[in-house]
mmCIF file of C-alpha atoms in Angstrom:
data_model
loop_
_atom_site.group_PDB
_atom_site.id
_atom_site.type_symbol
_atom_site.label_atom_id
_atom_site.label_comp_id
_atom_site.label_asym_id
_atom_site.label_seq_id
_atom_site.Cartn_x
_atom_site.Cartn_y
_atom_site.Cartn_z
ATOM 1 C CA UNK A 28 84.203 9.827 9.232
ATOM 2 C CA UNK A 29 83.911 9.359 12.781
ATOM 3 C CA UNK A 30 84.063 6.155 14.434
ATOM 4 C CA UNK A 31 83.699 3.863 17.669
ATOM 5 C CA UNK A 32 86.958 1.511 17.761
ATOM 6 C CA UNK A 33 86.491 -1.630 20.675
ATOM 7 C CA UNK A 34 89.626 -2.449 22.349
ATOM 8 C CA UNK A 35 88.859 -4.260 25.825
ATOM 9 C CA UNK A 36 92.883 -5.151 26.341
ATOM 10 C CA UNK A 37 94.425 -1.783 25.247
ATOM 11 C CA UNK A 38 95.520 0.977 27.746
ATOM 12 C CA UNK A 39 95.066 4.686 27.342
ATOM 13 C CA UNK A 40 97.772 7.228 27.694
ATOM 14 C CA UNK A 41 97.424 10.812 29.284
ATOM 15 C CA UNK A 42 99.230 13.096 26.766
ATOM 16 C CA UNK A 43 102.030 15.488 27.901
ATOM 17 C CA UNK A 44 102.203 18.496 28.771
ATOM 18 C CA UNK A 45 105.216 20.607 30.863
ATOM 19 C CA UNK A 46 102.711 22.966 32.088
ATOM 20 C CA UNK A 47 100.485 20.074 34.217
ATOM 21 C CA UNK A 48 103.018 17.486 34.383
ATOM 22 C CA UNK A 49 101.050 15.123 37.080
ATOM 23 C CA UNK A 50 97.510 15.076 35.442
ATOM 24 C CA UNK A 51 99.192 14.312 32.483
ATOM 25 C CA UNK A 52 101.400 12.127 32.864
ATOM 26 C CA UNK A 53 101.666 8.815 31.281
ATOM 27 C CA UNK A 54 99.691 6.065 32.883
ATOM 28 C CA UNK A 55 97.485 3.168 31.726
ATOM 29 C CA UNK A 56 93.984 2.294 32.659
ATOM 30 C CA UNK A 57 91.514 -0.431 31.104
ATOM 31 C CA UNK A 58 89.853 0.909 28.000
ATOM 32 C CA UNK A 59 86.896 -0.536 25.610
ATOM 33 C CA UNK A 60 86.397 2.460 23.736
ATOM 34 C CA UNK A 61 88.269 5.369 21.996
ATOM 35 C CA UNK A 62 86.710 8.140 19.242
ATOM 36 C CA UNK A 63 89.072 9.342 16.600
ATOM 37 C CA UNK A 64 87.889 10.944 13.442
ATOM 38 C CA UNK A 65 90.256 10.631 10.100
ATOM 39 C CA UNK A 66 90.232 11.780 6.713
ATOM 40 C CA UNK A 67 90.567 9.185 3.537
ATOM 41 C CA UNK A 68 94.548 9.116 2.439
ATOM 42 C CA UNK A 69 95.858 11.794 0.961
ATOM 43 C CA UNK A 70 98.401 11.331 -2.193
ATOM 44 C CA UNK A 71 100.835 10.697 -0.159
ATOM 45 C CA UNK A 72 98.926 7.687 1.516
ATOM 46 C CA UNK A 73 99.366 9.509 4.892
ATOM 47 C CA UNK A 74 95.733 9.829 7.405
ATOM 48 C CA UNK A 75 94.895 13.131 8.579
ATOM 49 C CA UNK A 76 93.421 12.285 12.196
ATOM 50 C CA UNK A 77 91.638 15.239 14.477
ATOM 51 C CA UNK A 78 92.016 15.373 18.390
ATOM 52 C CA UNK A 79 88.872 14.542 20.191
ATOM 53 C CA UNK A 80 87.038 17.312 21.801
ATOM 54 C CA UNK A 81 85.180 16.755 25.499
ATOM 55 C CA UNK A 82 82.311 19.505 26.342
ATOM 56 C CA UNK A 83 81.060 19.481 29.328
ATOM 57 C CA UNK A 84 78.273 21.475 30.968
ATOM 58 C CA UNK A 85 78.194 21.642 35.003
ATOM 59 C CA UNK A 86 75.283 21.040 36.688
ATOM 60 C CA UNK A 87 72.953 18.724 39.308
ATOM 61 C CA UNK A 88 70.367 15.860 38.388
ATOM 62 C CA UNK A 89 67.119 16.907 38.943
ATOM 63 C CA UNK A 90 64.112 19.064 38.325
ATOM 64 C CA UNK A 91 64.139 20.983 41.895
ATOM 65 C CA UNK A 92 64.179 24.743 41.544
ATOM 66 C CA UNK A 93 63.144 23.930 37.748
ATOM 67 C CA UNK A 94 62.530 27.901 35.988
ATOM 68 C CA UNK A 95 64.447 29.539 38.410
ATOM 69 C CA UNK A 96 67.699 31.390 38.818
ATOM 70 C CA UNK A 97 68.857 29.171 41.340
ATOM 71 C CA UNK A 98 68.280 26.375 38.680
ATOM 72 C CA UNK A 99 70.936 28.161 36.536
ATOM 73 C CA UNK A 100 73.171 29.093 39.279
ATOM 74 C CA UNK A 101 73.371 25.709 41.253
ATOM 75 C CA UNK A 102 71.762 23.170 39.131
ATOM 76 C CA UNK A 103 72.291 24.951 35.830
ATOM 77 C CA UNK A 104 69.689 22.970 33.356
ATOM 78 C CA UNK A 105 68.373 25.729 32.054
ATOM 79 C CA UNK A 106 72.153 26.807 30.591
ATOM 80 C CA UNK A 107 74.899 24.563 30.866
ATOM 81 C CA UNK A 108 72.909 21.146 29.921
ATOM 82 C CA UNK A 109 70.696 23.440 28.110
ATOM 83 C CA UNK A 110 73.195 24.593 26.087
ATOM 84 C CA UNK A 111 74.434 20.543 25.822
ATOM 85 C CA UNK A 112 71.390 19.341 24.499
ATOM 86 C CA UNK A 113 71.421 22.543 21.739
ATOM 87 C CA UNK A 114 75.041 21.066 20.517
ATOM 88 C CA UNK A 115 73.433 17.268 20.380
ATOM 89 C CA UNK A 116 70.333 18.621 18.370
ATOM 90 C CA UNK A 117 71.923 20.645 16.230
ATOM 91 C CA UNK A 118 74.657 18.172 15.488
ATOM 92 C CA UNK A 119 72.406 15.312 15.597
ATOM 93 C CA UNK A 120 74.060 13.363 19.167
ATOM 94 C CA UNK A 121 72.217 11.137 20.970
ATOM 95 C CA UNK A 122 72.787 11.707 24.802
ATOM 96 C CA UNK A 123 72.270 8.056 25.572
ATOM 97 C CA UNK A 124 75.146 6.025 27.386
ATOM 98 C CA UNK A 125 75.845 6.675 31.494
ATOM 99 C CA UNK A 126 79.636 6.882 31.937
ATOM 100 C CA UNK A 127 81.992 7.885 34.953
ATOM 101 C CA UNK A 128 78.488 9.395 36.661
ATOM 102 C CA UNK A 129 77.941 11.208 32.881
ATOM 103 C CA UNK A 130 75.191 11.501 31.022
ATOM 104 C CA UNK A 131 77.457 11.148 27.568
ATOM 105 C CA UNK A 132 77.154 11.396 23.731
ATOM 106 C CA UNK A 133 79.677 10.798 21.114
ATOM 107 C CA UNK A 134 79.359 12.340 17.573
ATOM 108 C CA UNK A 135 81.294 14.891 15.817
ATOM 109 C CA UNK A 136 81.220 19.129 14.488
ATOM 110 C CA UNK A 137 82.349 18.358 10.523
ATOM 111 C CA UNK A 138 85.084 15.833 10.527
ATOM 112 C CA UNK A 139 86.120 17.150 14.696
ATOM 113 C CA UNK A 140 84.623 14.085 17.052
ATOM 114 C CA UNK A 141 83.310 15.317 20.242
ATOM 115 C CA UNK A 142 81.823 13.825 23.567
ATOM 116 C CA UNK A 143 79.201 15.740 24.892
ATOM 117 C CA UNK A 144 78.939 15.376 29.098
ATOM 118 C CA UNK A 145 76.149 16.032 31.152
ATOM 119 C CA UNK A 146 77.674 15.493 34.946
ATOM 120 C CA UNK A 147 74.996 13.766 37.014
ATOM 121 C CA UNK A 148 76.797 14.088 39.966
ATOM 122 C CA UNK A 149 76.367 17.177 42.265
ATOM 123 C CA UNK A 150 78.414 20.308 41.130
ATOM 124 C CA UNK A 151 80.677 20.914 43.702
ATOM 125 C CA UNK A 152 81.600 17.020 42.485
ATOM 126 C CA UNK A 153 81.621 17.883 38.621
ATOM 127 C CA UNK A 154 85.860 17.160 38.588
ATOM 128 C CA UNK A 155 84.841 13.810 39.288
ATOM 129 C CA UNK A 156 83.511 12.919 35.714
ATOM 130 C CA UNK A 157 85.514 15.344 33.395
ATOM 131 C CA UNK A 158 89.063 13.514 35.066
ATOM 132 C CA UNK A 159 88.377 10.402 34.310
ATOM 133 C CA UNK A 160 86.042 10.940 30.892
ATOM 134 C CA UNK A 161 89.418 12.905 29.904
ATOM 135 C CA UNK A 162 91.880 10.160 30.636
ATOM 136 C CA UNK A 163 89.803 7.666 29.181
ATOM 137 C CA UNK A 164 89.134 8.866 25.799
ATOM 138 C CA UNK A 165 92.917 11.277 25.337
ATOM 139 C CA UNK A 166 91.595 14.132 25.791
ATOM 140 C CA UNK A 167 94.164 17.262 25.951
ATOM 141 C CA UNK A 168 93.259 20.124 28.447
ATOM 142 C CA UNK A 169 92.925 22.545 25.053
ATOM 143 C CA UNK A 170 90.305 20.255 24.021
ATOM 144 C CA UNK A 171 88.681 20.195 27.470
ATOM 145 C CA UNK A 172 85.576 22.704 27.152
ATOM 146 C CA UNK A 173 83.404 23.308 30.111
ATOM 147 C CA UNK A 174 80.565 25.537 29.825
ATOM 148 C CA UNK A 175 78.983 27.429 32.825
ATOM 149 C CA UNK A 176 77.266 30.219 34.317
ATOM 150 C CA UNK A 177 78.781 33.883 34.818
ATOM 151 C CA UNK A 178 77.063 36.050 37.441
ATOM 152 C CA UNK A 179 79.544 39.222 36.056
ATOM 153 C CA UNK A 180 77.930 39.112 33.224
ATOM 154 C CA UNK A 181 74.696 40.297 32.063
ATOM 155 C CA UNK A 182 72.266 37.996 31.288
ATOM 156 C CA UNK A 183 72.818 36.093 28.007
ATOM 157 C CA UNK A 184 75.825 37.763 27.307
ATOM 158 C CA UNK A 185 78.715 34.775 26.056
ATOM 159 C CA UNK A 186 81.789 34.870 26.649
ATOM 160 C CA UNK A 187 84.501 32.307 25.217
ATOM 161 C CA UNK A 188 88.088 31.963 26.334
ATOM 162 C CA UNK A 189 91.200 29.721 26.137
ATOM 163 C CA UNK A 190 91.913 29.473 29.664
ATOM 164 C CA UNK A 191 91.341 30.684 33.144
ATOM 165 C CA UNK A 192 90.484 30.908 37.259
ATOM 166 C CA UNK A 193 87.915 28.997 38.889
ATOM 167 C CA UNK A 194 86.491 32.373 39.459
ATOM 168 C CA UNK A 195 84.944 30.978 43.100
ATOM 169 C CA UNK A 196 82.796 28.736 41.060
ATOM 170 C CA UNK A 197 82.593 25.507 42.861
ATOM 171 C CA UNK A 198 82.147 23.364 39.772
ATOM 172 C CA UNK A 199 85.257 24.839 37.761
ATOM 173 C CA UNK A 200 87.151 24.123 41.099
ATOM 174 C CA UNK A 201 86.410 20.942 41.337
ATOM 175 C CA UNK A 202 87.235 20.572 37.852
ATOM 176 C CA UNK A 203 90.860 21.791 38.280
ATOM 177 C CA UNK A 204 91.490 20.080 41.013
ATOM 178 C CA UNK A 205 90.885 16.962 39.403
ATOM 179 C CA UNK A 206 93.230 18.020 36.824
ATOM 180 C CA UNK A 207 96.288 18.567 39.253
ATOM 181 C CA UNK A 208 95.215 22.416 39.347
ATOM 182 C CA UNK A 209 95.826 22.817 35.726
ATOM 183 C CA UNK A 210 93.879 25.806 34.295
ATOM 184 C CA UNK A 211 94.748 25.877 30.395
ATOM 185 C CA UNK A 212 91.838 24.677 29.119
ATOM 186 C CA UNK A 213 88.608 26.531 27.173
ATOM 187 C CA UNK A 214 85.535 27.830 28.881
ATOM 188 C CA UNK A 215 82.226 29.098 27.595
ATOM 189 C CA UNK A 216 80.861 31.454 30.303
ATOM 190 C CA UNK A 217 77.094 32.094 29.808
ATOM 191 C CA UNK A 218 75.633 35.213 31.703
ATOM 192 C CA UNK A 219 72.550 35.792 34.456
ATOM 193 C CA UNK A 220 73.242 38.693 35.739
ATOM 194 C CA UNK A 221 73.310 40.030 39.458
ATOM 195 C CA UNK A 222 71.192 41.048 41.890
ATOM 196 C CA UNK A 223 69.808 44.662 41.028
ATOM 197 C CA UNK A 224 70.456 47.099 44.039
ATOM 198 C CA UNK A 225 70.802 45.619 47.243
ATOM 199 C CA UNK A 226 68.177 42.424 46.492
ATOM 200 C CA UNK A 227 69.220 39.416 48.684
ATOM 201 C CA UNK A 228 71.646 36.944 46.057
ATOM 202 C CA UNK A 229 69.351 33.842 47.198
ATOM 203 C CA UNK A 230 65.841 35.715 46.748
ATOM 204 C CA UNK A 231 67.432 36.784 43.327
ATOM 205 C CA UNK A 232 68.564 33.329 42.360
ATOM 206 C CA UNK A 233 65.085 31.572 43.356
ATOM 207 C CA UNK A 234 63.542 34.225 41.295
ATOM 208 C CA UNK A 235 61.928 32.974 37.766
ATOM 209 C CA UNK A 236 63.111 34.401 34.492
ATOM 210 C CA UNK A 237 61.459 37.193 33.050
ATOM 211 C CA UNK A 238 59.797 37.160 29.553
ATOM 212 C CA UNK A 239 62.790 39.178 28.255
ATOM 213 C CA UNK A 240 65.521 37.241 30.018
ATOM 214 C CA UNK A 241 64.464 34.118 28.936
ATOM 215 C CA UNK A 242 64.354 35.269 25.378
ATOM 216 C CA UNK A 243 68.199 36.337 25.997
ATOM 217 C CA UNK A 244 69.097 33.323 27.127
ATOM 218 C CA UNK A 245 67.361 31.115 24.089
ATOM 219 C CA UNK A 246 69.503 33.494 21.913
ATOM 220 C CA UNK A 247 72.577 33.129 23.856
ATOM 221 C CA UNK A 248 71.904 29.142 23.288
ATOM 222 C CA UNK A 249 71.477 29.670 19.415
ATOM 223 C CA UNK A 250 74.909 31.512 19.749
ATOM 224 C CA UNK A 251 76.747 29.187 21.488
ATOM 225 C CA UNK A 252 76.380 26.532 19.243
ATOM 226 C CA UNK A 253 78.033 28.733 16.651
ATOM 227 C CA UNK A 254 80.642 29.727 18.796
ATOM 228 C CA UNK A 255 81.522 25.910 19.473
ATOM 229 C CA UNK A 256 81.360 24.874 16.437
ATOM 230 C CA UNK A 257 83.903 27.833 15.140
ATOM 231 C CA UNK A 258 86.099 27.083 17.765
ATOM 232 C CA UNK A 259 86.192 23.206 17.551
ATOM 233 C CA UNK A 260 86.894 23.918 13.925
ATOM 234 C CA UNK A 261 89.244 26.954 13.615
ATOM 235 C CA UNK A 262 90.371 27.174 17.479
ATOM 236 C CA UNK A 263 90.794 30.366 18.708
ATOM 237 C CA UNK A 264 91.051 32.646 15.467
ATOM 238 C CA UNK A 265 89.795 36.177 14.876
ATOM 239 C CA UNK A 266 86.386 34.803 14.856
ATOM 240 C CA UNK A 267 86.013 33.943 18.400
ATOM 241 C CA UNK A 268 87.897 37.478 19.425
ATOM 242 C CA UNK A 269 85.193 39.042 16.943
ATOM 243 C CA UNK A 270 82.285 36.837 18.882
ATOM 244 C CA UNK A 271 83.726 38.040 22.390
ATOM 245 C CA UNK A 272 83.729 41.466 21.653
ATOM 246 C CA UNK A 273 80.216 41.534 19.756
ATOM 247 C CA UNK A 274 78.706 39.835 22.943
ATOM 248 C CA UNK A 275 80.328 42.556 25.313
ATOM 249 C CA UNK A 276 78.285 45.165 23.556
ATOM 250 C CA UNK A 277 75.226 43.060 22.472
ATOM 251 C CA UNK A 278 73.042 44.787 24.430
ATOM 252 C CA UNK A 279 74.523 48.357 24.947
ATOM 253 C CA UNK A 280 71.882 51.012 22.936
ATOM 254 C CA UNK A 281 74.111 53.756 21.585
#
């Protein structure tokens, strides 16, 4: 069962880690709210409590661009907080409570709690909120998944993986620099494609999605909600290696 405990005198601790040792090490801040999930005592009396897990898609405020490439490239709401708001609905979260510049919701995948984030900050900025929203409610980095767009792949291809680069993406950058440069924590990369030929990269990106891309893109939403909820569950098993490599080849004829 997932609860909200209130706690306005208690302090937080950053876990530890001897991979990031400065993000994560211990310090106390003011806290007023924490998310655990538990399961009733065993036969032994003991609690079975599950890690909290913080997704986060990167993105700008805003309708400007709205339909557009560009929109998924730089202000990514028709992917990353697209693909957000398919987690809340399917899961039943509302996205209702402004935190650390975040648009936030707290619920939970089975007995797993999560906090979905919706930056509202400008992308190049999105480090910002996942820091502090990760401090705040004990968040580890392998429970720190932040979804966003993939120009290497093809559109509405997935792909999922346990660390990684910032891969020049300004957002994931920011990101690791607000966690001391750490990298070692998930990503859910969702494709648009590149330019065809030699087509100018901001005539492509202010183009509008075609019928067929935007069809790819609905299913790549459908599939990432799977995806999360397999890995929020199981971690990184054979079924996310099995998703990975059925999304290379998703759209290969043979």
């Amino acid at each position: 069962m997932l609860y909200a405990v209130s706690a306005p005198n208690s302090c937080i601790s950053y876990p530890r880690s001897a991979s990031c040792p400065h993000f994560l090490r211990k310090r106390s801040v003011p806290a007023r709210l924490s998310i655990r999930a538990s399961l009733p005592d065993n036969s032994n009396g003991a609690k079975m409590e599950y890690t909290p897990w913080l997704i986060v898609g990167l993105g700008n405020p805003g309708n400007k661009y709205h339909g557009t490439r560009h929109n998924v490239m730089q202000y990514f709401q028709k992917v990353g907080f697209e693909m957000i708001d398919s987690i809340s609905r399917a899961e039943g979260i509302s996205m209702n409570t402004i935190q650390s510049k975040t648009l936030i919701g707290i619920g939970s995948i089975g007995e797993v709690p999560i906090l979905l984030a919706k930056p509202q900050a400008y992308v190049n900025y999105s480090g910002e909120a996942v820091g502090p929203l990760a401090a705040y409610y004990q968040v580890p980095l392998r429970h720190i998944l932040l979804v966003y767009d993939e120009m290497s792949l093809p559109s509405g291809v997935l792909r999922l993986q346990p660390k990684g680069g910032h891969g020049h993406h300004n957002g994931m950058r920011s990101v690791m620099e607000h966690l001391d440069g750490c990298r070692q924590f998930p990503r859910l990369c969702i494709g648009i494609g590149n330019p065809p030929g030699t087509m100018d990269l901001k005539a492509f990106l202010l183009q509008k999605f075609s019928s067929v891309e935007r069809k790819q893109i609905d299913a790549a939403l459908e599939q990432g909600v799977e995806a999360v909820r397999s890995l929020v569950l199981r971690g990184f098993s054979e079924n996310i290696n099995r998703f990975n490599l059925g999304q290379k080849y998703k759209y290969h004829k043979v």
